[in-house]
Coordinates of C-alpha atoms in Angstrom, one line a residue:
X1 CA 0.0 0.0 0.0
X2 CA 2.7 2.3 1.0
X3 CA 5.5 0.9 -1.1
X4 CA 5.6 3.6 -3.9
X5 CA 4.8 6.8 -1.4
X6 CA 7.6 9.2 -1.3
X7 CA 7.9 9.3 2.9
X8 CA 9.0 12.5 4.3
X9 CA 10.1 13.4 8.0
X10 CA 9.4 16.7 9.7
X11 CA 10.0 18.0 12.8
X12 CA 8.6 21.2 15.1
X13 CA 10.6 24.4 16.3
X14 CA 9.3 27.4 18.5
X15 CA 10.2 30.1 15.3
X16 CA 10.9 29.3 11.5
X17 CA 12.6 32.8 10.9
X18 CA 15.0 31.5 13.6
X19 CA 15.0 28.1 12.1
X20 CA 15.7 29.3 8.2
X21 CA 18.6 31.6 9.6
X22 CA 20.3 28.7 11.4
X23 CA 19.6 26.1 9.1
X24 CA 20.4 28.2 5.8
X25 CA 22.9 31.1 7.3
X26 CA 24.6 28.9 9.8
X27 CA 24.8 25.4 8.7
X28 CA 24.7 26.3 4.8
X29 CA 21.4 24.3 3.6
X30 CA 19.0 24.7 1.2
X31 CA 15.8 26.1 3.1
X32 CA 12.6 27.1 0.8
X33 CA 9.1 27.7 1.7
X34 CA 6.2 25.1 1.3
X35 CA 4.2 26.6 -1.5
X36 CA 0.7 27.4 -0.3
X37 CA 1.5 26.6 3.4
X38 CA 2.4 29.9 4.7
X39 CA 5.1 29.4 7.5
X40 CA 6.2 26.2 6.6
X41 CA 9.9 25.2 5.2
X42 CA 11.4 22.9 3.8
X43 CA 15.1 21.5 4.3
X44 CA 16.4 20.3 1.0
X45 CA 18.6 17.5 1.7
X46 CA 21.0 16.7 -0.8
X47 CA 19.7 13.0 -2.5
X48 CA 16.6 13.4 0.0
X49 CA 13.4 14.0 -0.3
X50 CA 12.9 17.3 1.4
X51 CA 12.3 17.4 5.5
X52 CA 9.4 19.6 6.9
X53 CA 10.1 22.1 9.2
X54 CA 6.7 23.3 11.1
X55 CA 6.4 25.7 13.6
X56 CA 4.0 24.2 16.8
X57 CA 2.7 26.5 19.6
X58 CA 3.6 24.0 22.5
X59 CA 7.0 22.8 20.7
X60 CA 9.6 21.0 23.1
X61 CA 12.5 20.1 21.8
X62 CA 13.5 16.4 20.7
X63 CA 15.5 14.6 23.2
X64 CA 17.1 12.6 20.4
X65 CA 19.0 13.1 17.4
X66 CA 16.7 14.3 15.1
X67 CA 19.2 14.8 12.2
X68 CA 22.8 13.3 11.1
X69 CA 24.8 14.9 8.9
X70 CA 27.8 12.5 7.5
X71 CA 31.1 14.1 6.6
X72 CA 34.2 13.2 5.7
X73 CA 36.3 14.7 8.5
X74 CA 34.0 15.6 11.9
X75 CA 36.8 17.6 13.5
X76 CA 37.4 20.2 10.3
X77 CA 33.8 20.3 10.2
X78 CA 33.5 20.8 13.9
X79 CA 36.0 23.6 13.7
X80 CA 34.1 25.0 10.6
X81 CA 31.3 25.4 12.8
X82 CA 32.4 26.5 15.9
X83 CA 33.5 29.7 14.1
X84 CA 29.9 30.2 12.6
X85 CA 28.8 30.3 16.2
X86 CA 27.2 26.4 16.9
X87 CA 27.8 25.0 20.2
X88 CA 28.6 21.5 20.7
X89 CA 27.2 19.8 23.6
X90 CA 30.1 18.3 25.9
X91 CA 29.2 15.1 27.7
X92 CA 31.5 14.0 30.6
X93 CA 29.6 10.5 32.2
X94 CA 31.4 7.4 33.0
X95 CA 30.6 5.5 29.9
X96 CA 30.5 8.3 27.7
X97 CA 32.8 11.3 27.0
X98 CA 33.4 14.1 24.9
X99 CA 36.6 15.4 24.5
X100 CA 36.5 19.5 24.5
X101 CA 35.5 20.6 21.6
X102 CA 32.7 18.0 21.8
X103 CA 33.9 14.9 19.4
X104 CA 32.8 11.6 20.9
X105 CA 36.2 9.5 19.9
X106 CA 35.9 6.6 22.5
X107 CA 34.5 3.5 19.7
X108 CA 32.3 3.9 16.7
X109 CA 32.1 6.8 14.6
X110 CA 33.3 9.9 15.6
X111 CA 30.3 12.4 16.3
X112 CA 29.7 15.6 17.3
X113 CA 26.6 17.0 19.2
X114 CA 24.5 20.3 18.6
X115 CA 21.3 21.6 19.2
X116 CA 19.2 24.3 16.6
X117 CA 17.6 27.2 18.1
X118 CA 14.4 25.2 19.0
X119 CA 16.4 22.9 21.3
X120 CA 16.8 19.7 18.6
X121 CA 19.7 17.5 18.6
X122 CA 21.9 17.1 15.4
X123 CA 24.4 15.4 14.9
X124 CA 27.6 15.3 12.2
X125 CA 29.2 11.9 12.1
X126 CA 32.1 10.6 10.2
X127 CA 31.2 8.9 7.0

């Protein structure tokens, strides 16, 4: 029934004019408006189909990773962003540690931790 549909993820935030400026000004993506849905956007993922971004009244922020971004080198790209102004989130628990800038190094993929305005977690991970 659903085999042929064209699935698309969304997610909420507290402001799209804050969203659009981080997601376009900050982080470099495509961002265009839904046509006919005022105050909608859409995030126009390279070999995706584009993700809904919707504003919602009583938004609270994912407590996952709502996004992955895969590049080739996490730390240049870490760096990168740092200097545009994103924060990484620093984690410092027994089983699980960032180092200072925020890269978790300790098994897996190296990844990297930040949050949008509305609060969501993103993530960019080493290919």
């Amino acid at each position: 029934m659903l085999k042929d549909s064209k699935a698309f993820s969304g997610f909420s935030v507290d402001d799209t004019a804050k969203a659009r400026a981080f997601y376009a000004d900050v982080l470099g993506l495509d961002v265009s408006d839904v046509p006919a849905m005022q105050g909608l956007l859409n995030l126009n993922i390279t070999g995706s189909t584009p993700i809904l971004i919707y504003t919602k009244p009583n938004h609270t922020p994912a407590t996952f990773t709502i996004l992955n971004f895969p590049v080739d080198d996490v730390e240049k790209t870490v760096d990168e962003l740092s200097a545009r102004g994103v924060k990484f989130e620093i984690y410092n628990q027994e089983n699980f540690k960032t180092n200072k800038k925020g890269l978790f190094l300790n098994g897996g993929p190296k990844i990297a931790w930040f949050k949008d305005p509305a609060g969501n977690f993103l993530s960019v991970i080493e290919k």
